[in-house]
Coordinates of N, CA, C and O in Angstrom, one line a residue:
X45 N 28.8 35.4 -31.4 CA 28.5 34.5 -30.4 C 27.1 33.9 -30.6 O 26.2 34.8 -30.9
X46 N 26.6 32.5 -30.4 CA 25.9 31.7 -30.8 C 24.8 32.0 -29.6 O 25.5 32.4 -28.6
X47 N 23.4 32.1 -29.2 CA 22.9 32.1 -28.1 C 21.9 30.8 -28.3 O 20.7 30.8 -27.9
X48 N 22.4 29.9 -29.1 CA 22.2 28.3 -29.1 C 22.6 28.3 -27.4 O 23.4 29.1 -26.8
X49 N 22.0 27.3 -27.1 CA 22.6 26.1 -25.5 C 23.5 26.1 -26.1 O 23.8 26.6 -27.2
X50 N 24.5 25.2 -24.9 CA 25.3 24.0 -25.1 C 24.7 22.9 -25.9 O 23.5 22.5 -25.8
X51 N 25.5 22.5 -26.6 CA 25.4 20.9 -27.4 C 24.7 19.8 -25.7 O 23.6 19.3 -25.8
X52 N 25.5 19.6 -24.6 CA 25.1 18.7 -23.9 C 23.8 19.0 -23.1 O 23.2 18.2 -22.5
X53 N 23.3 20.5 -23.1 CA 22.3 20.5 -22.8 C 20.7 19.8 -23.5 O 19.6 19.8 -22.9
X54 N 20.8 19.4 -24.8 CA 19.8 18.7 -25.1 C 19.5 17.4 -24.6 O 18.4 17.2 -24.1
X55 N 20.3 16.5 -24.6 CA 20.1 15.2 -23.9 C 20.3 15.2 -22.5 O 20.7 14.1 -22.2
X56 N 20.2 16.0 -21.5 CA 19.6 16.8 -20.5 C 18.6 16.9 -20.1 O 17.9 16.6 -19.2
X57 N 18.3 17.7 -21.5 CA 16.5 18.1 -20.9 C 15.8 16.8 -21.5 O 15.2 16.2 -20.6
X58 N 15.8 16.4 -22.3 CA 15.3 15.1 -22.7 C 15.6 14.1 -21.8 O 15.0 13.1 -22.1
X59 N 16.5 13.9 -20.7 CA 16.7 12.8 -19.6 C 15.9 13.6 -18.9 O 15.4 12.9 -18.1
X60 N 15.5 15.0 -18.8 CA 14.8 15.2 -17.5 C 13.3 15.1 -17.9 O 12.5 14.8 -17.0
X61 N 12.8 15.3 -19.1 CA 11.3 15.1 -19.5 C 11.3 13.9 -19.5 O 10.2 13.8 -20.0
X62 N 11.6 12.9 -19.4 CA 11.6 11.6 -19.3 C 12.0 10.7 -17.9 O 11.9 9.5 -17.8
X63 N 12.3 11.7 -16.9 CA 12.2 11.4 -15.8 C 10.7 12.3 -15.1 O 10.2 12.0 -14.0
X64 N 10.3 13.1 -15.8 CA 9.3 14.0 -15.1 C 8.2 13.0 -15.4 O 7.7 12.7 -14.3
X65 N 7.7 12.3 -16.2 CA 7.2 11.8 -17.1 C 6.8 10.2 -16.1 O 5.7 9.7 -15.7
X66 N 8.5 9.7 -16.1 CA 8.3 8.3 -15.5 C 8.1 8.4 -13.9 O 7.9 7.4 -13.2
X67 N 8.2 9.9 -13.3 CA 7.9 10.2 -12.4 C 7.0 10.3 -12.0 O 6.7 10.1 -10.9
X68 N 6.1 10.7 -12.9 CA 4.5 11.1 -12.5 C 4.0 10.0 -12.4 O 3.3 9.7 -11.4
X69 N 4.2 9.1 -13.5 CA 3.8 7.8 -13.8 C 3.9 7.0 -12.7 O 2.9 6.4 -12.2
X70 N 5.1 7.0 -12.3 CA 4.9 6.1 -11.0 C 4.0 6.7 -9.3 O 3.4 6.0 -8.5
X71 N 4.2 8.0 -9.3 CA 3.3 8.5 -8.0 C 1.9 8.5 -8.9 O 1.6 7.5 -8.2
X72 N 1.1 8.6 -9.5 CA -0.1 8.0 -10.2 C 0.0 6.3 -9.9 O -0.8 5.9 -9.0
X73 N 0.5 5.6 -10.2 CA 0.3 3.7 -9.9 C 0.1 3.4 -8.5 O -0.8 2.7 -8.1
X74 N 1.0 4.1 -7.9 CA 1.0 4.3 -6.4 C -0.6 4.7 -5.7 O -1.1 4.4 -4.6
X75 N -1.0 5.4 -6.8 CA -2.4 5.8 -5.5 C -3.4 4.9 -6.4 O -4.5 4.4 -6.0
X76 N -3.0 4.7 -7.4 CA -4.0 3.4 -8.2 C -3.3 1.8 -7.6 O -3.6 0.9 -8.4
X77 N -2.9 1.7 -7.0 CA -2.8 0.2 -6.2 C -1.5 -0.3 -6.6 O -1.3 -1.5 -6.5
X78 N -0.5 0.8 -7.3 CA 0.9 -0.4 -7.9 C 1.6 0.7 -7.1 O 1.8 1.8 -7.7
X79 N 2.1 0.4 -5.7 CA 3.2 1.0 -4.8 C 4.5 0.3 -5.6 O 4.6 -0.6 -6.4
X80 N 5.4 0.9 -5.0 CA 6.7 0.3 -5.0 C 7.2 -1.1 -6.0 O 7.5 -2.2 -5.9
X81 N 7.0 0.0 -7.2 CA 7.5 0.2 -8.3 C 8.6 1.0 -8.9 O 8.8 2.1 -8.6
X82 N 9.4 0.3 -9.9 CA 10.7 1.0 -9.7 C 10.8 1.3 -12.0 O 10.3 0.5 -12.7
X83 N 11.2 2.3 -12.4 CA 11.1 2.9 -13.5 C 11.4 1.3 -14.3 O 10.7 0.8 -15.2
X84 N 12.7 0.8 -13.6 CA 13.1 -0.7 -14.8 C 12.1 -1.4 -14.7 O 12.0 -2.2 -15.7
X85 N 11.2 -1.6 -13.8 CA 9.7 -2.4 -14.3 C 9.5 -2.6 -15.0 O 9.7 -3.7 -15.6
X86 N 9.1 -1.2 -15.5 CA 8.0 -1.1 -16.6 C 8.7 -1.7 -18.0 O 8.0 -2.2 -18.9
X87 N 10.4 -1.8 -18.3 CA 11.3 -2.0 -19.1 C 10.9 -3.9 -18.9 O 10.4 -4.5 -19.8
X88 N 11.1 -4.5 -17.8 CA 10.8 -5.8 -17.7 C 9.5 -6.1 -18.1 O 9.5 -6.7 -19.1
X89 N 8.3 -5.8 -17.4 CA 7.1 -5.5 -18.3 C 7.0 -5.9 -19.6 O 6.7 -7.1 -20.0
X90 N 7.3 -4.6 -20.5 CA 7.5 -4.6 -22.1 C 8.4 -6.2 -22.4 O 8.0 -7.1 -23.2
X91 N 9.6 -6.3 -21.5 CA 10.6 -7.5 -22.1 C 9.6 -8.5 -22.1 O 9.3 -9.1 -23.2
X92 N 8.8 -8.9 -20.7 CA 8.2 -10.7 -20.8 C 7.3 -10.4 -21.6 O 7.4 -11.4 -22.4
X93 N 6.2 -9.5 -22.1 CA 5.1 -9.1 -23.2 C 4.2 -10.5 -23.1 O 4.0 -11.0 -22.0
X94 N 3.7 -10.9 -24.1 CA 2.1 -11.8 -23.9 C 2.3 -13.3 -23.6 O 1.5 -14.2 -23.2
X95 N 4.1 -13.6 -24.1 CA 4.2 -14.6 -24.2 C 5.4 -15.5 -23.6 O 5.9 -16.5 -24.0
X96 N 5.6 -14.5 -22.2 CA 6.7 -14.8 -21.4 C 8.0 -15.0 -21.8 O 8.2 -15.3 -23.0
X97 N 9.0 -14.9 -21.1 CA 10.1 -15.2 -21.4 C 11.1 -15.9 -20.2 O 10.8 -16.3 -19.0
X98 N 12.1 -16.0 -20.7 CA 12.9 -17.3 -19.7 C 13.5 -16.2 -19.1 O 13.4 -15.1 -19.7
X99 N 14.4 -16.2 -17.6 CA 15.7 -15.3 -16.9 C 16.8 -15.1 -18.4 O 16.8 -14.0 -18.9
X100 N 17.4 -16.0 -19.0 CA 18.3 -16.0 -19.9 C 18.0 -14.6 -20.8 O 18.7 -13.5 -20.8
X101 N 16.8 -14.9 -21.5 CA 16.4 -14.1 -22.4 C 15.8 -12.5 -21.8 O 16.2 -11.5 -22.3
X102 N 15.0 -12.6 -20.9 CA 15.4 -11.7 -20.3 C 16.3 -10.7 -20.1 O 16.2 -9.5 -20.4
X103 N 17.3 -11.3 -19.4 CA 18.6 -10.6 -19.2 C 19.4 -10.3 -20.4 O 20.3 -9.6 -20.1
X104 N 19.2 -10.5 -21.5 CA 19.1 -10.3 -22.7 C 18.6 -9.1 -23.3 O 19.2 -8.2 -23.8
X105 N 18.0 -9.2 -23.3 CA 16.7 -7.6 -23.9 C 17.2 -7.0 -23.3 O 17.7 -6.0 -23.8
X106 N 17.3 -7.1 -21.4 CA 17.6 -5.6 -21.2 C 19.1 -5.4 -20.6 O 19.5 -4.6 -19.8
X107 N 19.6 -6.1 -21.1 CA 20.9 -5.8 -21.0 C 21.8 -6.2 -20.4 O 23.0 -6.2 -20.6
X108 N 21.1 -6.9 -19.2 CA 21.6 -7.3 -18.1 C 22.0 -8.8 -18.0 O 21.8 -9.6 -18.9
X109 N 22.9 -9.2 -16.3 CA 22.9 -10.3 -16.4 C 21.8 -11.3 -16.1 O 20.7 -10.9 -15.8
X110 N 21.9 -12.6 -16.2 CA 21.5 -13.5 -15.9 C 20.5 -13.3 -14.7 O 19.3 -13.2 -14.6
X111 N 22.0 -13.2 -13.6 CA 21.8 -12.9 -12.1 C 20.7 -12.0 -11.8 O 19.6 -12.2 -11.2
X112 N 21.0 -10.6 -12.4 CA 20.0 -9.7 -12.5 C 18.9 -9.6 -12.3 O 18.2 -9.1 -11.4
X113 N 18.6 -10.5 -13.8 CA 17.7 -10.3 -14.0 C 16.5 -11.5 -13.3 O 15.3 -11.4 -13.3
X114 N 17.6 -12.6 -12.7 CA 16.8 -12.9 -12.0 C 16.1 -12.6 -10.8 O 15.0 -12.9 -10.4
X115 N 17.1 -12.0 -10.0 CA 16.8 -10.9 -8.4 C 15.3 -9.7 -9.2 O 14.3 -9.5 -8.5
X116 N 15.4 -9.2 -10.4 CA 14.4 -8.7 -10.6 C 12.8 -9.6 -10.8 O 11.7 -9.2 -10.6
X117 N 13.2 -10.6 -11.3 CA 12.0 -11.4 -11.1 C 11.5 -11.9 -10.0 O 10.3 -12.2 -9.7
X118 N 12.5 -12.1 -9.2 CA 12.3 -13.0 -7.8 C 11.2 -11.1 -7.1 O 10.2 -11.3 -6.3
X119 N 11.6 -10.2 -7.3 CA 11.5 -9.6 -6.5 C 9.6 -9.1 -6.7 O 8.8 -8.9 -5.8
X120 N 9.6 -8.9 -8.4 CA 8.3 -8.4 -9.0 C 7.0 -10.3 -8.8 O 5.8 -10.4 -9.1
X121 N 7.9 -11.3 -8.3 CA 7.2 -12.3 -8.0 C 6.6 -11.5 -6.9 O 5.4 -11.1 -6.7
X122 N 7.6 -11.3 -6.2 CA 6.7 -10.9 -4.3 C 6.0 -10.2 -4.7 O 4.8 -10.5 -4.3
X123 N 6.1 -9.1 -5.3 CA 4.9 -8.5 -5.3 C 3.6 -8.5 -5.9 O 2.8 -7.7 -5.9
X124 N 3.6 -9.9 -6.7 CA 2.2 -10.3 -7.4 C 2.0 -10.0 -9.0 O 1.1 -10.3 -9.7
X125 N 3.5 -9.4 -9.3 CA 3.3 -9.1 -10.7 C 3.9 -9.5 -11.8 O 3.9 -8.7 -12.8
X126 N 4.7 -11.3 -11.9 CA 4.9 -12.0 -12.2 C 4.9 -13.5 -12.1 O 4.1 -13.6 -11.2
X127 N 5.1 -14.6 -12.5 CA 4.6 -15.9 -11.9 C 5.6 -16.3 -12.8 O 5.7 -15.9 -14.0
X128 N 6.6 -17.7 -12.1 CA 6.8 -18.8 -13.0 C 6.1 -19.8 -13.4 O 5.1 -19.9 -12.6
X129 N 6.5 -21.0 -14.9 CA 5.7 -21.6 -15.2 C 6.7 -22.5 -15.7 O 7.9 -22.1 -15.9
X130 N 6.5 -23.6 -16.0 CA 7.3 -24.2 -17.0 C 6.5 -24.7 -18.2 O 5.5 -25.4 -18.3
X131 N 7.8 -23.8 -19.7 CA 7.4 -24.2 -21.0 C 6.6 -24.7 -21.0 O 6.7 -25.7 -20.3
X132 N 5.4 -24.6 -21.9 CA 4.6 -26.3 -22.1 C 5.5 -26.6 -23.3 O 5.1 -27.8 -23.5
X133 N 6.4 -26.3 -24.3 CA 6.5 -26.5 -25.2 C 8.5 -27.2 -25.1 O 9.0 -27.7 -26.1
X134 N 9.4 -27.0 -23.4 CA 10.0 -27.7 -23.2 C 10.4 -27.3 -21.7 O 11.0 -26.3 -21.2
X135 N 9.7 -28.9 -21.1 CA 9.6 -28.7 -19.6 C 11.2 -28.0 -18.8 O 11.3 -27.7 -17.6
X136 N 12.3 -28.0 -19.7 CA 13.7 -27.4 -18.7 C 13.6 -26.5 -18.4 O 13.9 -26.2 -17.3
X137 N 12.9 -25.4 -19.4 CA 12.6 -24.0 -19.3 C 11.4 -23.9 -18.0 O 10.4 -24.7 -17.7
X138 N 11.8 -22.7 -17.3 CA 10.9 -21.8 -16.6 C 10.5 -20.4 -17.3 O 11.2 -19.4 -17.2
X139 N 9.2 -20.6 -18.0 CA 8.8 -19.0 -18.1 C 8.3 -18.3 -17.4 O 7.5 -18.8 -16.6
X140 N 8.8 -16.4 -17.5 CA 8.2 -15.7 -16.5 C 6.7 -15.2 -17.2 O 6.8 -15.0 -18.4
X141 N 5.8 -15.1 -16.8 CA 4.6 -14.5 -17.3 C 4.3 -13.6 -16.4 O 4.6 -13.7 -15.2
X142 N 3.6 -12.6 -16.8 CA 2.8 -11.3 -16.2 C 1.1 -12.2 -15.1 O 0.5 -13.1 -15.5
X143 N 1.1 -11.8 -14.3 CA -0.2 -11.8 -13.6 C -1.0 -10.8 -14.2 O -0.6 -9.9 -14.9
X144 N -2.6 -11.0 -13.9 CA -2.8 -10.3 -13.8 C -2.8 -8.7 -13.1 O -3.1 -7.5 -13.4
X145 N -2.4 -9.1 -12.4 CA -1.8 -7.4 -11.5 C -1.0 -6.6 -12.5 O -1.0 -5.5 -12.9
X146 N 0.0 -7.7 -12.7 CA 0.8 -7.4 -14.1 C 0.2 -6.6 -15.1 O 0.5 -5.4 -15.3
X147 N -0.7 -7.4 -15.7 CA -1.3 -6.7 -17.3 C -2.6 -5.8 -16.5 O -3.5 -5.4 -17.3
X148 N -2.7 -5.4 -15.3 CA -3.4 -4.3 -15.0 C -2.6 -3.2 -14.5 O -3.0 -2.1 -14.2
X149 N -1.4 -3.6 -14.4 CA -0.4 -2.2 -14.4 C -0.1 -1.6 -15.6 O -0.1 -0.3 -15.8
X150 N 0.2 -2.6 -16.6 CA 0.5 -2.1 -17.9 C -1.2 -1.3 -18.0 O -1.4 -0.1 -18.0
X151 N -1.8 -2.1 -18.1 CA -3.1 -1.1 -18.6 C -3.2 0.6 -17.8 O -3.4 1.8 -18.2
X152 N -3.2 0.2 -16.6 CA -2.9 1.6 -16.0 C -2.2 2.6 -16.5 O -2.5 3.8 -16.6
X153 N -1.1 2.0 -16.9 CA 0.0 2.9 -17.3 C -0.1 3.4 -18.7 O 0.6 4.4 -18.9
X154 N -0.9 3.0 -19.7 CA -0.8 3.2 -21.2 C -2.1 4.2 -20.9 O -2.4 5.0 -21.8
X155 N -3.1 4.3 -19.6 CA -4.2 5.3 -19.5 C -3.3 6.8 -19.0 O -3.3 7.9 -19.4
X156 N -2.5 6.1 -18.1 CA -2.2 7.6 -17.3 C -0.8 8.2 -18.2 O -0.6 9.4 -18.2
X157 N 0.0 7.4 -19.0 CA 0.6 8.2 -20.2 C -0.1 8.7 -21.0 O 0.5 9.7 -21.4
X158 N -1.1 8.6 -21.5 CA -2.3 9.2 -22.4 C -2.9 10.4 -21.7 O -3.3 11.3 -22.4
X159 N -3.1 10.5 -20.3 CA -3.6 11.8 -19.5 C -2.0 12.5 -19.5 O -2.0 13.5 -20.2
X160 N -1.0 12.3 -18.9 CA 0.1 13.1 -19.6 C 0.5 13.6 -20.4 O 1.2 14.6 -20.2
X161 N 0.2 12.9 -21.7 CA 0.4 13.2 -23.0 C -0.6 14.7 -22.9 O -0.2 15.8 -23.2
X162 N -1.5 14.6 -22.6 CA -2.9 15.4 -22.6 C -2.2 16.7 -22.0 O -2.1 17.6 -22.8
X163 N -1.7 16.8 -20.7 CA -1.3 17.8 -19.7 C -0.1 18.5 -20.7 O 0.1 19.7 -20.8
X164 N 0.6 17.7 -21.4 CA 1.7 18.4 -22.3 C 1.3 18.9 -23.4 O 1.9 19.9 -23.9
X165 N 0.2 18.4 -24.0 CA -0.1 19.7 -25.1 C -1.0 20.3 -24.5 O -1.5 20.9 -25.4
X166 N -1.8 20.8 -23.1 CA -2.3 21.9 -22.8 C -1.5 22.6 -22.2 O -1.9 23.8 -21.9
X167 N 0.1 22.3 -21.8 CA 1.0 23.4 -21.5 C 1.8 23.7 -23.0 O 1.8 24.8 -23.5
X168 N 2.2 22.8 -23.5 CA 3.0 23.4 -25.2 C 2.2 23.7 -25.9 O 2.5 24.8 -26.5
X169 N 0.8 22.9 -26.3 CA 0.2 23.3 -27.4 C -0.5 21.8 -28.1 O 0.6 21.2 -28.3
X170 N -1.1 21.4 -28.3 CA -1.2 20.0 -29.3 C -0.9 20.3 -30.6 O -1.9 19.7 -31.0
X171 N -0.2 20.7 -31.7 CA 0.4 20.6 -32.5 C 2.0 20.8 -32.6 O 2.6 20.3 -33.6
X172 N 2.8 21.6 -31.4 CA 3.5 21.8 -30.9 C 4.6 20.4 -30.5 O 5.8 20.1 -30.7
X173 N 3.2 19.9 -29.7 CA 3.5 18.2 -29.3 C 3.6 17.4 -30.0 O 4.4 16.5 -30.0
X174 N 2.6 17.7 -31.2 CA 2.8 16.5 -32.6 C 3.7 16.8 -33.1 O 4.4 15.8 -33.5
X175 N 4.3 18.3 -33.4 CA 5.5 18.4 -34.1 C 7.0 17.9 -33.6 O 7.9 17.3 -34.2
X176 N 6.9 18.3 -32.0 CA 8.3 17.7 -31.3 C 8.2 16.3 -31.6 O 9.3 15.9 -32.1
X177 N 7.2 15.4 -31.4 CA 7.0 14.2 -31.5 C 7.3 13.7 -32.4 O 7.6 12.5 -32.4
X178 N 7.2 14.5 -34.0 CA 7.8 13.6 -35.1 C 9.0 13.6 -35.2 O 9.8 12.7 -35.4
X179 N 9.3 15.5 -35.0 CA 11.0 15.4 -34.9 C 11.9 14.3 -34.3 O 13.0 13.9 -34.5
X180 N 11.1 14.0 -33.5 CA 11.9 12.9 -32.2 C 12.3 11.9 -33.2 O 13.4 11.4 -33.3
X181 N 11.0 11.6 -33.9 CA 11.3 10.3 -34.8 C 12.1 10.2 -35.7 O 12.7 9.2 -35.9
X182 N 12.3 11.3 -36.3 CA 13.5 11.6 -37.6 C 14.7 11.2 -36.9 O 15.4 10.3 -37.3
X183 N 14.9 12.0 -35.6 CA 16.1 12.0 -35.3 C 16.4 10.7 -33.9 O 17.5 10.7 -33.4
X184 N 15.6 10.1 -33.6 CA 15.8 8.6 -33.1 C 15.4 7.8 -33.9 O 14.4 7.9 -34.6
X185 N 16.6 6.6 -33.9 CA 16.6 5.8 -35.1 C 15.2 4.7 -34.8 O 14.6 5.0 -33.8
X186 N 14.7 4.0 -35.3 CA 14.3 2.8 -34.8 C 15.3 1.9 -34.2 O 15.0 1.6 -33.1
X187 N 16.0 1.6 -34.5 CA 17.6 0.7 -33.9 C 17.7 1.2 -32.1 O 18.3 0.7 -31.2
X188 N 17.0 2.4 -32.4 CA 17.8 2.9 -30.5 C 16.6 2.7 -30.1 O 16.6 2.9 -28.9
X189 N 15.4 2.4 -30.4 CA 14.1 1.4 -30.0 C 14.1 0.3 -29.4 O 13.4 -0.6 -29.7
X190 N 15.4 0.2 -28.3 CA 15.7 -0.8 -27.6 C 14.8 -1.0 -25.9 O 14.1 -0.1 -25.5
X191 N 15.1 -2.6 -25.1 CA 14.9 -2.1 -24.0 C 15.8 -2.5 -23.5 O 15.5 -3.0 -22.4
X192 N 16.9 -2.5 -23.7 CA 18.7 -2.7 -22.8 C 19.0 -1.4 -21.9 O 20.1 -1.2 -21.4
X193 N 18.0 -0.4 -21.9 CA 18.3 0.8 -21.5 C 18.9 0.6 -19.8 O 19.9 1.2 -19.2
X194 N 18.1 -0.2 -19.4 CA 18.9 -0.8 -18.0 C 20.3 -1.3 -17.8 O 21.1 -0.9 -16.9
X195 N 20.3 -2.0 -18.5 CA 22.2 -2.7 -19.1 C 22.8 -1.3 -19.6 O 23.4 -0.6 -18.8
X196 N 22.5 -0.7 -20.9 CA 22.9 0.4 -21.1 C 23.2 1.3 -20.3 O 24.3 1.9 -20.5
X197 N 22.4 1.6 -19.1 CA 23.1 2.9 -18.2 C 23.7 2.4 -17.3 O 24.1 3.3 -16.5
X198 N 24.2 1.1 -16.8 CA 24.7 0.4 -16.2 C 25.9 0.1 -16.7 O 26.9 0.0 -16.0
X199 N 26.1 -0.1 -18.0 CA 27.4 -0.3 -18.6 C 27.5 -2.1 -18.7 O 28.5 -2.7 -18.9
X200 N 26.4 -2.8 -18.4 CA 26.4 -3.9 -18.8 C 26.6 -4.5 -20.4 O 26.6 -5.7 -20.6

């Protein structure tokens, strides 16, 4: 008798360090000025990046539809952390761009993942961490380096 887990208990714990994680992250934004914030943010975030993108394309990257992904822009508009524009390069298009509030969440967020990172190798160990962390890489492809993870768990 094997006193291995279960086989489905690893992508388990790896969905739950990855909710502990995006959990903290969000009650930290919260007391630094980004309330009511939701995990696919941060996924939209990463998608519009320095140089905006259209609803179409958008909805695209992360998986979703159109519709979607426009109710998500309409919504991170209200709250200051997006803005439309139109193309300068073809007036049909509307691009979404980050505000600043925007690119001051992301910056927030890449500090207080960095203080997490920190809290995890003073509970496992900092070499411990480096080691889990390469394994990770062996065995996630670059290909599953996607941001459809929203479409993905949705079944879009």
């Amino acid at each position: 008798m094997s006193s291995d887990p279960p086989g489905y208990e690893l992508p388990l714990r790896l969905l739950f360090a990855f909710r502990s994680l995006i959990d903290a992250l969000h009650a930290e934004l919260a007391k630094q000025g980004h309330p009511g914030l939701r995990p696919m943010h941060g996924f939209v975030f990463q998608a519009i990046g320095p140089s905006g993108t259209t609803a179409v394309e958008l909805g695209r990257t992360l998986g979703v539809t159109k519709q979607a992904a426009g109710k998500t822009i309409d919504t991170l508009e209200r709250l200051g952390y997006v803005h439309r524009e139109r193309d300068p390069e073809d007036g049909r298009r509307m691009l979404v761009r980050l505000t600043d509030r925007g690119l001051d969440c992301l910056a927030k967020s890449a500090q207080i993942f960095d203080r997490l990172r920190a809290e995890w190798a003073e509970t496992l160990g900092a070499g411990r961490l480096r080691a889990m962390e390469e394994d990770l890489r062996k065995v996630a492809s670059p290909e599953s380096a996607r941001l459809d993870l929203p479409g993905w768990f949705s079944g879009h």
